[in-house]
Amino acid sequence: MPPKKITHIRREEIVQAALQVIGEKGVHGLTITEIAGRAGMSDANIYRHFKGKQEILGALGDFIGEAVMGKAAGIAAGQGTAVEKLKIIFLAHAALIAANPGLPRFMFSEEIHLGDPHLAKTIAGKMAGYIETLSNVIAAGINDGEFRPLSPRETAITLLGMIQFTALRWSITRGAFNLDGEAGHLWDNFLRLTQTSSSPMPAETNPMGSV
Amino acid sequence: MPPKKITHIRREEIVQAALQVIGEKGVHGLTITEIAGRAGMSDANIYRHFKGKQEILGALGDFIGEAVMGKAAGIAAGQGTAVEKLKIIFLAHAALIAANPGLPRFMFSEEIHLGDPHLAKTIAGKMAGYIETLSNVIAAGINDGEFRPLSPRETAITLLGMIQFTALRWSITRGAFNLDGEAGHLWDNFLRLTQTSSSPMPAETNPMGSV
DNA sequence: CTGTAATGTAAATGAGCATTCACATTACAG
DNA sequence: CTGTAATGTGAATGCTCATTTACATTACAG
């Protein structure tokens, strides 16, 4: 009865539907029925385009990897100072999470890490690449005198930890605070931590009570 | 047939068994059968001591809250400089995670955050208290001139992010690196970031390839 | 001793979910 | 047009898992 679509299109629709479902109900709540409903098709039709749920998760991993890590790598390879690049990467990542809550839910999901070992390894590799990208930018910034002398790798991990922990609190509190704003405060403080010239401490920033 | 035990003992055994199961199989792999097997009893007997799985998760949340946040609060209230306290809290937290992989798995689990709203709120509250505790220590350190002028709250979040992200990478890679050692490197770098007097940069530290 | 409340178990029960099956319908090559 | 490969669907199928039920056994108060 319904019109047909070629599998290339259907795969994209399914992956995007899955990302949305994860954003709302978590990877735990990601069922074939949910995906199918969101994508506007029957459960069985999912299997015309994917071998199974695992393959959907794999495709989603690739998509997210490109959206987050790929984008960061592009920015890192482009023009600008190290501080500028890092800021763009950091804030863009936060904005991407704010627009797609399913993104951190997927990346940090137990089902992913403890499920299919191949997928877990792929994700771990992407994460390692991300750390590497940031480390290189930071190392360049240290060379140029933009940053104080730091360990690039540890500093990169610190930066990613800020994002992840904030995404987590945002997720737990079900969006009780403004993620972009919070990311801005964290970035300002990070700059004060890392930059060569010490600057005066601005007014206290706590726009969200607690948590 | 088997000897009996009073419910007070049984509840502890069940909670500890649950923590172990989560450490090995994640919250996703936490089934009543797994808990019962680990605790050496039948599935049905679990229900003599807990109303259901949710109540076990609640008890586990209380236990973990006491083990991590409670301990940190005790250290914060004790003797020593701000730097000393923070270091002890940070490294003790890492050591606790290394000994109990189920701990971060539980805290960061989707099932917890998206499951029972009451439990989610409890966990969020404990996390907010933890941030508050660290913020106060950092603020005191700033006052005493131990730390540069920073935003205490954002710095506390940065510190917790370091722990969480490291725990995550450790979890994904299934313990591929030494968690305590990694925590040590991160702490050293954090000190360099925050302390008043700038110190020389030690040799590069990357004991684990990548990820 | 004795009875009874607490503790323990094996075997249902019932719900949710991934996957498969048997059978349409569409679109397009020829 | 026509046949056929790709898409599409509702209805099984079979598995896992939380929870309940019906029936022992233990420990202890009296």
CSV table of C-alpha atoms (C1' of nucleotides) in Angstrom, one decimal:
chain,number,residue,atom,x,y,z
A,1,MET,CA,0.0,0.0,0.0
A,2,PRO,CA,2.5,2.7,1.0
A,3,PRO,CA,4.9,4.0,-1.6
A,4,LYS,CA,8.4,2.4,-1.8
A,5,LYS,CA,11.8,3.9,-1.2
A,6,ILE,CA,15.2,2.6,-2.1
A,7,THR,CA,17.1,1.1,0.6
A,8,HIS,CA,19.7,3.8,0.7
A,9,ILE,CA,17.0,6.3,1.8
A,10,ARG,CA,15.4,3.8,4.2
A,11,ARG,CA,18.7,3.2,5.9
A,12,GLU,CA,19.2,6.8,6.6
A,13,GLU,CA,15.6,7.2,7.9
A,14,ILE,CA,16.0,4.2,10.2
A,15,VAL,CA,19.3,5.5,11.6
A,16,GLN,CA,17.9,8.9,12.3
A,17,ALA,CA,14.8,7.4,13.8
A,18,ALA,CA,17.0,5.3,16.1
A,19,LEU,CA,18.9,8.4,17.2
A,20,GLN,CA,15.7,10.1,18.1
A,21,VAL,CA,14.4,7.2,20.0
A,22,ILE,CA,17.7,7.0,22.0
A,23,GLY,CA,17.4,10.7,22.7
A,24,GLU,CA,14.0,10.1,24.3
A,25,LYS,CA,14.1,6.6,25.8
A,26,GLY,CA,17.8,5.7,25.8
A,27,VAL,CA,19.5,2.8,24.2
A,28,HIS,CA,17.6,0.7,26.6
A,29,GLY,CA,14.4,1.9,25.2
A,30,LEU,CA,15.5,1.4,21.6
A,31,THR,CA,13.2,-1.4,20.3
A,32,ILE,CA,12.6,-2.4,16.7
A,33,THR,CA,9.0,-1.4,17.2
A,34,GLU,CA,9.9,2.0,18.4
A,35,ILE,CA,12.3,2.6,15.4
A,36,ALA,CA,9.8,1.3,13.0
A,37,GLY,CA,7.0,3.5,14.4
A,38,ARG,CA,9.2,6.6,14.3
A,39,ALA,CA,10.4,5.8,10.8
A,40,GLY,CA,6.8,5.1,9.6
A,41,MET,CA,7.1,1.5,8.6
A,42,SER,CA,6.4,-2.0,9.9
A,43,ASP,CA,8.8,-3.8,12.2
A,44,ALA,CA,9.4,-6.5,9.6
A,45,ASN,CA,10.4,-3.9,7.0
A,46,ILE,CA,13.4,-2.9,9.1
A,47,TYR,CA,14.9,-6.2,8.3
A,48,ARG,CA,14.7,-5.5,4.6
A,49,HIS,CA,17.4,-2.8,5.1
A,50,PHE,CA,19.4,-4.0,8.1
A,51,LYS,CA,20.4,-7.5,9.0
A,52,GLY,CA,19.4,-6.8,12.6
A,53,LYS,CA,19.5,-4.4,15.5
A,54,GLN,CA,23.3,-4.7,15.9
A,55,GLU,CA,23.8,-3.5,12.3
A,56,ILE,CA,21.6,-0.5,13.0
A,57,LEU,CA,23.8,0.4,16.0
A,58,GLY,CA,26.9,0.0,13.9
A,59,ALA,CA,25.5,2.4,11.3
A,60,LEU,CA,24.5,4.8,14.0
A,61,GLY,CA,28.1,4.6,15.4
A,62,ASP,CA,29.5,5.5,12.1
A,63,PHE,CA,27.1,8.4,11.7
A,64,ILE,CA,27.9,9.8,15.1
A,65,GLY,CA,31.6,9.3,14.6
A,66,GLU,CA,31.5,11.4,11.5
A,67,ALA,CA,29.2,14.1,13.0
A,68,VAL,CA,31.4,14.6,16.1
A,69,MET,CA,34.9,13.4,15.6
A,70,GLY,CA,35.0,14.0,11.9
A,71,LYS,CA,33.8,17.5,12.3
A,72,ALA,CA,36.4,18.2,15.0
A,73,ALA,CA,39.1,16.8,12.8
A,74,GLY,CA,38.1,19.2,10.1
A,75,ILE,CA,38.2,22.2,12.4
A,76,ALA,CA,41.5,21.1,13.8
A,77,ALA,CA,43.0,20.9,10.3
A,78,GLY,CA,41.6,24.4,9.3
A,79,GLN,CA,42.7,27.9,9.9
A,80,GLY,CA,42.9,29.8,13.2
A,81,THR,CA,44.8,29.8,16.5
A,82,ALA,CA,44.8,26.8,18.8
A,83,VAL,CA,42.5,28.6,21.2
A,84,GLU,CA,40.0,29.5,18.5
A,85,LYS,CA,40.0,26.0,17.2
A,86,LEU,CA,39.5,24.4,20.6
A,87,LYS,CA,36.7,26.8,21.5
A,88,ILE,CA,34.9,26.1,18.2
A,89,ILE,CA,35.2,22.3,18.7
A,90,PHE,CA,34.1,22.5,22.3
A,91,LEU,CA,31.1,24.7,21.8
A,92,ALA,CA,30.1,22.9,18.6
A,93,HIS,CA,30.2,19.6,20.4
A,94,ALA,CA,28.0,21.0,23.1
A,95,ALA,CA,25.5,22.4,20.6
A,96,LEU,CA,25.4,19.1,18.8
A,97,ILE,CA,24.6,17.3,22.0
A,98,ALA,CA,21.9,19.9,22.8
A,99,ALA,CA,20.3,19.3,19.5
A,100,ASN,CA,20.7,15.5,19.7
A,101,PRO,CA,20.4,14.1,23.2
A,102,GLY,CA,20.7,10.6,21.8
A,103,LEU,CA,24.3,11.4,20.8
A,104,PRO,CA,25.9,11.1,24.3
A,105,ARG,CA,23.4,8.5,25.3
A,106,PHE,CA,24.7,6.3,22.5
A,107,MET,CA,28.4,7.1,23.0
A,108,PHE,CA,28.3,6.4,26.7
A,109,SER,CA,25.9,3.5,26.6
A,110,GLU,CA,26.6,0.3,28.4
A,111,GLU,CA,24.8,-1.7,25.7
A,112,ILE,CA,27.4,-0.4,23.3
A,113,HIS,CA,30.4,-0.9,25.4
A,114,LEU,CA,29.5,-4.4,26.7
A,115,GLY,CA,27.5,-5.6,23.7
A,116,ASP,CA,29.1,-6.4,20.3
A,117,PRO,CA,32.9,-6.3,20.9
A,118,HIS,CA,33.5,-5.1,17.3
A,119,LEU,CA,31.3,-2.1,17.8
A,120,ALA,CA,32.9,-1.3,21.2
A,121,LYS,CA,36.3,-1.4,19.6
A,122,THR,CA,35.2,0.9,16.8
A,123,ILE,CA,33.8,3.4,19.3
A,124,ALA,CA,36.9,3.2,21.4
A,125,GLY,CA,39.0,3.9,18.3
A,126,LYS,CA,36.9,7.0,17.4
A,127,MET,CA,37.3,8.3,21.0
A,128,ALA,CA,41.0,7.7,20.9
A,129,GLY,CA,41.2,9.6,17.6
A,130,TYR,CA,39.3,12.5,19.2
A,131,ILE,CA,41.7,12.7,22.1
A,132,GLU,CA,44.6,12.6,19.6
A,133,THR,CA,43.0,15.5,17.6
A,134,LEU,CA,42.6,17.7,20.6
A,135,SER,CA,46.0,16.8,21.9
A,136,ASN,CA,47.6,17.9,18.7
A,137,VAL,CA,45.8,21.3,18.8
A,138,ILE,CA,46.8,21.8,22.4
A,139,ALA,CA,50.4,20.9,21.7
A,140,ALA,CA,50.5,23.4,18.9
A,141,GLY,CA,49.0,26.0,21.2
A,142,ILE,CA,51.7,25.4,23.8
A,143,ASN,CA,54.4,25.8,21.1
A,144,ASP,CA,52.8,29.1,20.0
A,145,GLY,CA,52.8,30.3,23.6
A,146,GLU,CA,48.9,30.4,23.7
A,147,PHE,CA,48.8,27.9,26.5
A,148,ARG,CA,50.9,27.3,29.6
A,149,PRO,CA,53.2,24.3,29.5
A,150,LEU,CA,50.8,21.4,30.0
A,151,SER,CA,50.6,17.7,29.1
A,152,PRO,CA,48.5,17.9,25.9
A,153,ARG,CA,47.0,14.5,26.3
A,154,GLU,CA,45.9,14.9,29.9
A,155,THR,CA,44.5,18.4,29.0
A,156,ALA,CA,42.6,17.0,26.1
A,157,ILE,CA,41.1,14.3,28.4
A,158,THR,CA,40.2,17.1,30.8
A,159,LEU,CA,38.4,19.0,28.1
A,160,LEU,CA,36.4,15.9,26.9
A,161,GLY,CA,35.6,15.0,30.5
A,162,MET,CA,34.0,18.5,30.9
A,163,ILE,CA,31.8,17.8,27.9
A,164,GLN,CA,30.8,14.3,28.9
A,165,PHE,CA,30.1,15.1,32.5
A,166,THR,CA,28.0,18.1,31.6
A,167,ALA,CA,26.1,16.0,29.0
A,168,LEU,CA,25.5,13.4,31.7
A,169,ARG,CA,24.2,15.9,34.2
A,170,TRP,CA,22.0,17.4,31.5
A,171,SER,CA,20.7,14.0,30.7
A,172,ILE,CA,20.0,13.0,34.3
A,173,THR,CA,18.2,16.2,35.0
A,174,ARG,CA,16.3,15.8,31.8
A,175,GLY,CA,17.5,19.1,30.4
A,176,ALA,CA,17.0,21.1,33.5
A,177,PHE,CA,19.6,23.7,32.5
A,178,ASN,CA,20.9,25.3,29.3
A,179,LEU,CA,23.6,23.1,27.9
A,180,ASP,CA,25.1,25.7,25.7
A,181,GLY,CA,25.3,28.2,28.5
A,182,GLU,CA,26.8,25.8,30.8
A,183,ALA,CA,29.4,24.8,28.2
A,184,GLY,CA,30.2,28.5,27.8
A,185,HIS,CA,31.0,28.9,31.5
A,186,LEU,CA,33.1,25.8,31.5
A,187,TRP,CA,35.0,27.1,28.5
A,188,ASP,CA,35.7,30.4,30.2
A,189,ASN,CA,37.0,28.7,33.3
A,190,PHE,CA,39.1,26.3,31.1
A,191,LEU,CA,40.7,29.3,29.4
A,192,ARG,CA,41.6,30.8,32.7
A,193,LEU,CA,43.2,27.5,33.7
A,194,THR,CA,45.3,27.1,30.6
A,195,GLN,CA,46.2,30.4,29.2
A,196,THR,CA,49.6,32.0,29.5
A,197,SER,CA,48.5,35.4,30.7
A,198,SER,CA,46.5,35.4,33.9
A,199,SER,CA,43.3,37.4,33.8
A,200,PRO,CA,41.1,38.7,36.6
A,201,MET,CA,38.4,36.5,37.9
A,202,PRO,CA,34.9,37.6,36.7
A,203,ALA,CA,31.7,37.4,38.8
A,204,GLU,CA,30.6,34.0,40.1
A,205,THR,CA,28.6,32.1,37.5
A,206,ASN,CA,26.0,29.7,38.7
A,207,PRO,CA,22.9,30.1,36.6
A,208,MET,CA,21.2,26.8,37.7
A,209,GLY,CA,21.0,26.3,41.4
A,210,SER,CA,22.9,23.0,41.6
A,211,VAL,CA,23.5,19.7,40.0
B,1,MET,CA,17.5,-27.1,53.2
B,2,PRO,CA,20.1,-24.3,53.3
B,3,PRO,CA,20.6,-22.4,56.6
B,4,LYS,CA,18.7,-19.2,57.1
B,5,LYS,CA,19.9,-15.7,57.5
B,6,ILE,CA,18.1,-12.6,58.9
B,7,THR,CA,16.9,-10.2,56.3
B,8,HIS,CA,19.4,-7.5,57.3
B,9,ILE,CA,22.3,-9.7,56.3
B,10,ARG,CA,20.5,-10.9,53.2
B,11,ARG,CA,19.9,-7.4,52.0
B,12,GLU,CA,23.6,-6.6,52.2
B,13,GLU,CA,24.6,-9.7,50.4
B,14,ILE,CA,22.1,-9.0,47.6
B,15,VAL,CA,23.2,-5.4,47.2
B,16,GLN,CA,26.9,-6.5,47.0
B,17,ALA,CA,26.1,-9.2,44.6
B,18,ALA,CA,24.2,-6.7,42.4
B,19,LEU,CA,27.2,-4.4,42.5
B,20,GLN,CA,29.5,-7.2,41.3
B,21,VAL,CA,27.1,-8.3,38.6
B,22,ILE,CA,27.0,-4.7,37.3
B,23,GLY,CA,30.8,-4.6,37.3
B,24,GLU,CA,30.9,-7.6,35.1
B,25,LYS,CA,27.8,-7.4,32.9
B,26,GLY,CA,26.6,-3.8,33.3
B,27,VAL,CA,23.2,-2.7,34.6
B,28,HIS,CA,21.8,-4.1,31.4
B,29,GLY,CA,23.0,-7.6,32.4
B,30,LEU,CA,21.7,-7.3,36.0
B,31,THR,CA,19.0,-9.9,36.2
B,32,ILE,CA,17.4,-11.4,39.2
B,33,THR,CA,18.8,-14.7,38.3
B,34,GLU,CA,22.3,-13.3,38.1
B,35,ILE,CA,22.0,-11.6,41.5
B,36,ALA,CA,20.5,-14.7,43.1
B,37,GLY,CA,23.2,-16.9,41.7
B,38,ARG,CA,26.0,-14.7,42.9
B,39,ALA,CA,24.4,-14.3,46.3
B,40,GLY,CA,23.8,-18.0,46.6
B,41,MET,CA,20.1,-18.2,46.8
B,42,SER,CA,17.0,-18.8,44.6
B,43,ASP,CA,15.4,-16.2,42.5
B,44,ALA,CA,12.3,-16.2,44.5
B,45,ASN,CA,14.1,-15.6,47.8
B,46,ILE,CA,15.3,-12.2,46.5
B,47,TYR,CA,11.7,-11.2,46.9
B,48,ARG,CA,11.6,-12.1,50.6
B,49,HIS,CA,14.1,-9.3,51.2
B,50,PHE,CA,13.3,-6.7,48.5
B,51,LYS,CA,10.0,-5.7,47.0
B,52,GLY,CA,11.5,-5.9,43.5
B,53,LYS,CA,14.4,-5.0,41.3
B,54,GLN,CA,13.8,-1.3,41.6
B,55,GLU,CA,14.2,-1.5,45.4
B,56,ILE,CA,17.5,-3.3,45.0
B,57,LEU,CA,18.7,-0.5,42.7
B,58,GLY,CA,17.6,2.1,45.2
B,59,ALA,CA,19.5,0.4,48.0
B,60,LEU,CA,22.6,0.2,45.7
B,61,GLY,CA,22.3,3.9,45.1
B,62,ASP,CA,22.3,4.6,48.8
B,63,PHE,CA,25.3,2.4,49.3
B,64,ILE,CA,27.3,4.0,46.5
B,65,GLY,CA,26.3,7.4,47.6
B,66,GLU,CA,27.7,6.7,51.0
B,67,ALA,CA,30.8,5.0,49.7
B,68,VAL,CA,31.8,7.8,47.3
B,69,MET,CA,30.1,11.1,48.2
B,70,GLY,CA,29.9,10.4,51.9
B,71,LYS,CA,33.6,9.6,52.0
B,72,ALA,CA,34.5,12.7,50.1
B,73,ALA,CA,32.4,14.9,52.4
B,74,GLY,CA,34.3,13.4,55.4
B,75,ILE,CA,37.6,14.2,53.9
B,76,ALA,CA,36.5,17.7,53.0
B,77,ALA,CA,35.5,18.3,56.6
B,78,GLY,CA,38.7,17.0,58.0
B,79,GLN,CA,42.2,18.4,58.4
B,80,GLY,CA,44.7,19.5,55.7
B,81,THR,CA,45.2,22.0,52.9
B,82,ALA,CA,42.7,22.3,50.1
B,83,VAL,CA,45.2,20.7,47.7
B,84,GLU,CA,45.8,17.8,50.0
B,85,LYS,CA,42.1,17.2,50.5
B,86,LEU,CA,41.3,17.4,46.8
B,87,LYS,CA,44.1,15.0,45.9
B,88,ILE,CA,43.0,12.5,48.5
B,89,ILE,CA,39.4,12.7,47.3
B,90,PHE,CA,40.3,12.4,43.7
B,91,LEU,CA,42.7,9.5,44.0
B,92,ALA,CA,40.5,7.7,46.5
B,93,HIS,CA,37.6,8.0,44.1
B,94,ALA,CA,39.7,6.5,41.3
B,95,ALA,CA,40.9,3.7,43.6
B,96,LEU,CA,37.3,2.9,44.6
B,97,ILE,CA,36.3,2.7,40.9
B,98,ALA,CA,39.3,0.5,40.1
B,99,ALA,CA,38.2,-1.9,42.9
B,100,ASN,CA,34.5,-1.7,42.0
B,101,PRO,CA,33.9,-1.3,38.2
B,102,GLY,CA,30.2,-1.5,38.9
B,103,LEU,CA,30.3,1.8,40.7
B,104,PRO,CA,30.6,4.1,37.6
B,105,ARG,CA,28.5,1.7,35.6
B,106,PHE,CA,25.7,2.3,38.0
B,107,MET,CA,26.1,6.0,38.4
B,108,PHE,CA,26.2,6.7,34.7
B,109,SER,CA,23.7,4.1,33.7
B,110,GLU,CA,20.9,5.0,31.4
B,111,GLU,CA,18.6,2.5,33.2
B,112,ILE,CA,19.1,4.6,36.3
B,113,HIS,CA,18.6,8.0,34.7
B,114,LEU,CA,15.7,7.1,32.6
B,115,GLY,CA,14.1,4.5,34.8
B,116,ASP,CA,12.4,5.2,38.1
B,117,PRO,CA,12.2,9.1,38.4
B,118,HIS,CA,12.6,8.9,42.1
B,119,LEU,CA,15.9,7.1,41.9
B,120,ALA,CA,17.1,9.4,39.2
B,121,LYS,CA,16.4,12.4,41.4
B,122,THR,CA,18.2,10.8,44.3
B,123,ILE,CA,21.3,10.2,42.2
B,124,ALA,CA,21.2,13.7,40.8
B,125,GLY,CA,21.0,15.1,44.3
B,126,LYS,CA,24.0,13.1,45.4
B,127,MET,CA,25.9,14.3,42.4
B,128,ALA,CA,25.0,17.9,43.1
B,129,GLY,CA,26.1,17.4,46.7
B,130,TYR,CA,29.4,16.1,45.5
B,131,ILE,CA,29.9,19.1,43.2
B,132,GLU,CA,29.1,21.3,46.2
B,133,THR,CA,31.6,19.6,48.4
B,134,LEU,CA,34.4,20.0,45.9
B,135,SER,CA,33.4,23.6,45.2
B,136,ASN,CA,33.7,24.5,48.8
B,137,VAL,CA,37.2,22.9,49.1
B,138,ILE,CA,38.3,24.7,45.9
B,139,ALA,CA,36.9,28.0,47.1
B,140,ALA,CA,38.8,27.6,50.4
B,141,GLY,CA,41.9,26.9,48.5
B,142,ILE,CA,41.5,30.0,46.4
B,143,ASN,CA,41.1,32.1,49.6
B,144,ASP,CA,44.3,30.6,51.0
B,145,GLY,CA,46.2,31.3,47.9
B,146,GLU,CA,46.7,27.6,47.0
B,147,PHE,CA,44.8,27.9,43.8
B,148,ARG,CA,44.7,30.6,41.1
B,149,PRO,CA,41.5,32.7,41.0
B,150,LEU,CA,39.0,30.3,39.4
B,151,SER,CA,35.3,29.6,39.4
B,152,PRO,CA,35.0,26.9,42.1
B,153,ARG,CA,32.0,25.3,40.7
B,154,GLU,CA,33.3,25.0,37.1
B,155,THR,CA,36.6,23.8,38.4
B,156,ALA,CA,34.8,21.1,40.5
B,157,ILE,CA,32.9,20.0,37.5
B,158,THR,CA,36.1,19.8,35.5
B,159,LEU,CA,37.6,17.6,38.2
B,160,LEU,CA,34.7,15.2,38.3
B,161,GLY,CA,34.6,15.1,34.5
B,162,MET,CA,38.2,13.9,34.5
B,163,ILE,CA,37.2,11.0,36.8
B,164,GLN,CA,34.1,10.1,34.9
B,165,PHE,CA,35.6,10.2,31.5
B,166,THR,CA,38.6,8.2,32.6
B,167,ALA,CA,36.3,5.7,34.2
B,168,LEU,CA,34.4,5.5,31.0
B,169,ARG,CA,37.5,4.9,28.8
B,170,TRP,CA,38.6,2.3,31.4
B,171,SER,CA,35.2,0.6,31.1
B,172,ILE,CA,35.1,0.6,27.3
B,173,THR,CA,38.6,-0.8,27.0
B,174,ARG,CA,37.7,-3.3,29.6
B,175,GLY,CA,40.5,-2.3,31.9
B,176,ALA,CA,43.2,-1.9,29.2
B,177,PHE,CA,45.1,0.6,31.3
B,178,ASN,CA,45.9,1.2,34.9
B,179,LEU,CA,43.2,3.4,36.3
B,180,ASP,CA,45.1,4.6,39.3
B,181,GLY,CA,48.2,5.5,37.3
B,182,GLU,CA,46.1,7.4,34.8
B,183,ALA,CA,44.4,9.2,37.6
B,184,GLY,CA,47.8,10.2,38.9
B,185,HIS,CA,48.8,11.7,35.6
B,186,LEU,CA,45.5,13.6,35.4
B,187,TRP,CA,46.0,14.9,38.9
B,188,ASP,CA,49.5,16.1,38.2
B,189,ASN,CA,48.3,18.0,35.1
B,190,PHE,CA,45.3,19.4,37.1
B,191,LEU,CA,47.7,20.8,39.7
B,192,ARG,CA,49.8,22.5,37.0
B,193,LEU,CA,46.6,24.0,35.7
B,194,THR,CA,45.3,25.3,38.9
B,195,GLN,CA,48.2,26.2,41.2
B,196,THR,CA,49.4,29.6,42.0
B,197,SER,CA,53.1,29.1,41.3
B,198,SER,CA,53.9,27.9,37.9
B,199,SER,CA,56.1,24.8,37.9
B,200,PRO,CA,58.3,23.3,35.1
B,201,MET,CA,56.7,20.8,32.8
B,202,PRO,CA,57.8,17.2,33.5
B,203,ALA,CA,58.4,14.6,30.8
B,204,GLU,CA,55.5,13.6,28.6
B,205,THR,CA,53.3,10.9,30.1
B,206,ASN,CA,51.5,8.5,27.9
B,207,PRO,CA,51.8,5.0,29.3
B,208,MET,CA,49.0,3.5,27.3
B,209,GLY,CA,49.3,4.1,23.6
B,210,SER,CA,45.9,5.7,23.1
B,211,VAL,CA,42.2,5.6,23.9
C,1,DC,C1',7.9,-29.6,72.8
C,2,DT,C1',5.1,-27.1,69.8
C,3,DG,C1',3.2,-23.8,66.8
C,4,DT,C1',4.0,-20.1,64.0
C,5,DA,C1',6.5,-16.4,61.7
C,6,DA,C1',10.4,-15.9,58.9
C,7,DT,C1',13.1,-17.8,55.4
C,8,DG,C1',13.7,-20.8,51.5
C,9,DT,C1',12.7,-23.1,46.9
C,10,DA,C1',10.9,-25.1,42.3
C,11,DA,C1',7.7,-24.3,39.1
C,12,DA,C1',4.3,-21.4,36.9
C,13,DT,C1',2.8,-16.9,34.8
C,14,DG,C1',2.7,-13.3,31.8
C,15,DA,C1',4.8,-9.5,29.4
C,16,DG,C1',8.2,-7.6,26.1
C,17,DC,C1',11.0,-8.0,22.3
C,18,DA,C1',14.1,-9.6,18.2
C,19,DT,C1',13.5,-12.1,14.4
C,20,DT,C1',11.2,-15.0,10.8
C,21,DC,C1',7.4,-16.4,7.7
C,22,DA,C1',4.0,-16.3,4.1
C,23,DC,C1',1.9,-13.5,1.5
C,24,DA,C1',1.0,-8.6,-1.1
C,25,DT,C1',2.4,-4.7,-3.9
C,26,DT,C1',5.4,-1.6,-6.4
C,27,DA,C1',8.6,-0.1,-9.9
C,28,DC,C1',11.2,-0.8,-13.5
C,29,DA,C1',13.9,-3.3,-17.3
C,30,DG,C1',13.0,-5.6,-21.6
D,1,DC,C1',2.7,-4.9,-21.4
D,2,DT,C1',4.9,-8.3,-18.5
D,3,DG,C1',7.6,-10.6,-15.4
D,4,DT,C1',10.5,-10.2,-11.6
D,5,DA,C1',13.4,-8.3,-8.0
D,6,DA,C1',12.9,-5.0,-4.4
D,7,DT,C1',9.8,-3.3,-0.9
D,8,DG,C1',6.2,-3.8,2.2
D,9,DT,C1',3.1,-6.0,5.9
D,10,DG,C1',0.5,-8.7,9.7
D,11,DA,C1',0.9,-12.6,12.1
D,12,DA,C1',3.6,-16.1,14.1
D,13,DT,C1',7.7,-17.9,16.8
D,14,DG,C1',10.7,-18.5,20.5
D,15,DC,C1',13.5,-16.5,23.8
D,16,DT,C1',14.6,-13.8,28.2
D,17,DC,C1',13.2,-12.0,32.3
D,18,DA,C1',10.5,-10.0,36.5
D,19,DT,C1',7.3,-11.5,39.4
D,20,DT,C1',3.9,-14.7,41.7
D,21,DT,C1',2.3,-19.1,43.6
D,22,DA,C1',2.1,-23.2,46.3
D,23,DC,C1',4.5,-25.6,49.1
D,24,DA,C1',8.8,-26.8,52.5
D,25,DT,C1',11.9,-25.9,56.2
D,26,DT,C1',14.1,-23.4,59.9
D,27,DA,C1',14.5,-21.1,64.3
D,28,DC,C1',12.8,-19.4,68.1
D,29,DA,C1',9.2,-17.7,71.6
D,30,DG,C1',6.2,-19.7,75.0
